Amino acid sequence: MRYKIIYHVGSELNVKTRADSGMLTLQDDAIRIASSSPLTIPFSDVTSVEMFRLHGLGRMLKLVCKERTVFLTVVRLNLFGYFVIINFFRAGKLYETLKQRVQKFAD
């Protein structure tokens, strides 16, 4: 399954944060994000997956890993990482899928 996303690697996310855009692909053992700076996150490194509403607006996912924290969401439209239209339902579906995969690797 492929998802068009924006993401940010860092400990916090606020209104002034510029997000990178990419294409997220779920592999058997890892999450792969294809972008200008590619990122691979093994499911075994992910300690938790959380979903929250950033400033009461769209759904955001927070992946807490052993070495880093990644914030991401599924988008419909992305204008330079500053203005996005979030795909609410696909973000929820991605959250459920990630939660199941991480749980499977934790057991």
Tab-separated table of C-alpha atoms in Angstrom:
chain	number	residue	atom	x	y	z
A	1	MET	CA	0.000	0.000	0.000
A	2	ARG	CA	1.300	3.452	-0.893
A	3	TYR	CA	0.421	6.719	0.804
A	4	LYS	CA	1.237	10.295	-0.240
A	5	ILE	CA	2.425	11.904	2.988
A	6	ILE	CA	4.133	14.803	4.663
A	7	TYR	CA	6.478	14.050	7.551
A	8	HIS	CA	8.817	15.618	10.039
A	9	VAL	CA	11.613	13.919	11.981
A	10	GLY	CA	12.071	15.629	15.326
A	11	SER	CA	10.923	15.750	18.928
A	12	GLU	CA	8.122	18.292	18.465
A	13	LEU	CA	5.783	19.691	15.844
A	14	ASN	CA	4.237	23.161	15.730
A	15	VAL	CA	2.649	25.570	13.259
A	16	LYS	CA	6.004	26.877	12.000
A	17	THR	CA	7.459	23.431	11.277
A	18	ARG	CA	8.191	22.827	7.617
A	19	ALA	CA	7.355	19.267	6.644
A	20	ASP	CA	8.953	17.180	3.909
A	21	SER	CA	6.777	15.391	1.388
A	22	GLY	CA	7.166	11.835	0.224
A	23	MET	CA	5.584	8.532	-0.623
A	24	LEU	CA	5.206	6.011	2.212
A	25	THR	CA	5.281	2.318	1.350
A	26	LEU	CA	4.638	-0.470	3.826
A	27	GLN	CA	7.037	-3.386	3.381
A	28	ASP	CA	6.963	-6.682	5.278
A	29	ASP	CA	9.534	-5.543	7.844
A	30	ALA	CA	9.732	-1.753	7.575
A	31	ILE	CA	8.181	1.564	6.637
A	32	ARG	CA	9.901	3.165	3.654
A	33	ILE	CA	9.529	6.837	2.827
A	34	ALA	CA	10.734	7.846	-0.627
A	35	SER	CA	11.601	11.546	-0.775
A	36	SER	CA	14.567	13.876	-1.235
A	37	SER	CA	15.980	12.391	1.985
A	38	PRO	CA	14.771	8.747	2.022
A	39	LEU	CA	13.891	7.193	5.356
A	40	THR	CA	13.517	3.571	6.417
A	41	ILE	CA	11.979	2.683	9.775
A	42	PRO	CA	12.030	-1.008	10.779
A	43	PHE	CA	8.857	-2.071	12.607
A	44	SER	CA	11.060	-3.577	15.318
A	45	ASP	CA	12.412	-0.066	16.130
A	46	VAL	CA	8.958	1.502	16.597
A	47	THR	CA	7.961	1.601	20.263
A	48	SER	CA	4.566	3.326	19.873
A	49	VAL	CA	2.136	4.701	17.309
A	50	GLU	CA	-0.178	7.530	18.353
A	51	MET	CA	-2.819	9.525	16.511
A	52	PHE	CA	-3.710	13.074	17.514
A	53	ARG	CA	-5.390	16.154	16.082
A	54	LEU	CA	-2.868	18.937	15.503
A	55	HIS	CA	-4.490	22.175	16.744
A	56	GLY	CA	-7.908	20.500	16.526
A	57	LEU	CA	-7.648	20.163	12.751
A	58	GLY	CA	-6.433	17.126	10.800
A	59	ARG	CA	-5.181	13.773	11.994
A	60	MET	CA	-1.455	13.374	12.582
A	61	LEU	CA	0.462	10.222	13.445
A	62	LYS	CA	3.382	10.131	15.832
A	63	LEU	CA	5.816	7.221	15.525
A	64	VAL	CA	8.128	6.983	18.516
A	65	CYS	CA	11.189	4.948	17.595
A	66	LYS	CA	14.289	3.948	19.521
A	67	GLU	CA	16.420	6.700	17.962
A	68	ARG	CA	13.953	9.290	16.691
A	69	THR	CA	10.364	10.533	16.571
A	70	VAL	CA	8.550	10.869	13.251
A	71	PHE	CA	5.361	12.881	12.730
A	72	LEU	CA	3.395	12.160	9.556
A	73	THR	CA	0.010	12.371	7.895
A	74	VAL	CA	-1.609	11.349	4.625
A	75	VAL	CA	-2.360	14.277	2.321
A	76	ARG	CA	-4.554	15.087	-0.658
A	77	LEU	CA	-2.823	18.363	-1.552
A	78	ASN	CA	0.562	19.704	-0.493
A	79	LEU	CA	1.785	23.224	-1.239
A	80	PHE	CA	5.508	23.335	-0.431
A	81	GLY	CA	5.065	21.685	2.975
A	82	TYR	CA	3.419	24.756	4.508
A	83	PHE	CA	-0.215	24.312	3.441
A	84	VAL	CA	-1.753	20.864	3.126
A	85	ILE	CA	-5.161	19.299	2.834
A	86	ILE	CA	-5.151	16.136	4.907
A	87	ASN	CA	-6.870	12.942	3.809
A	88	PHE	CA	-8.742	12.278	7.068
A	89	PHE	CA	-9.920	8.731	6.331
A	90	ARG	CA	-6.663	7.453	4.785
A	91	ALA	CA	-4.743	8.822	7.796
A	92	GLY	CA	-7.039	6.784	10.063
A	93	LYS	CA	-6.552	3.690	7.921
A	94	LEU	CA	-2.752	4.135	7.985
A	95	TYR	CA	-2.865	4.503	11.771
A	96	GLU	CA	-4.771	1.217	12.191
A	97	THR	CA	-2.430	-0.597	9.801
A	98	LEU	CA	0.723	0.709	11.511
A	99	LYS	CA	-0.660	-0.111	14.946
A	100	GLN	CA	-1.322	-3.716	13.901
A	101	ARG	CA	2.091	-4.165	12.264
A	102	VAL	CA	3.973	-2.681	15.216
A	103	GLN	CA	1.986	-4.852	17.640
A	104	LYS	CA	2.844	-7.943	15.565
A	105	PHE	CA	6.574	-7.189	15.745
A	106	ALA	CA	6.393	-6.367	19.476
A	107	ASP	CA	4.994	-9.823	20.307
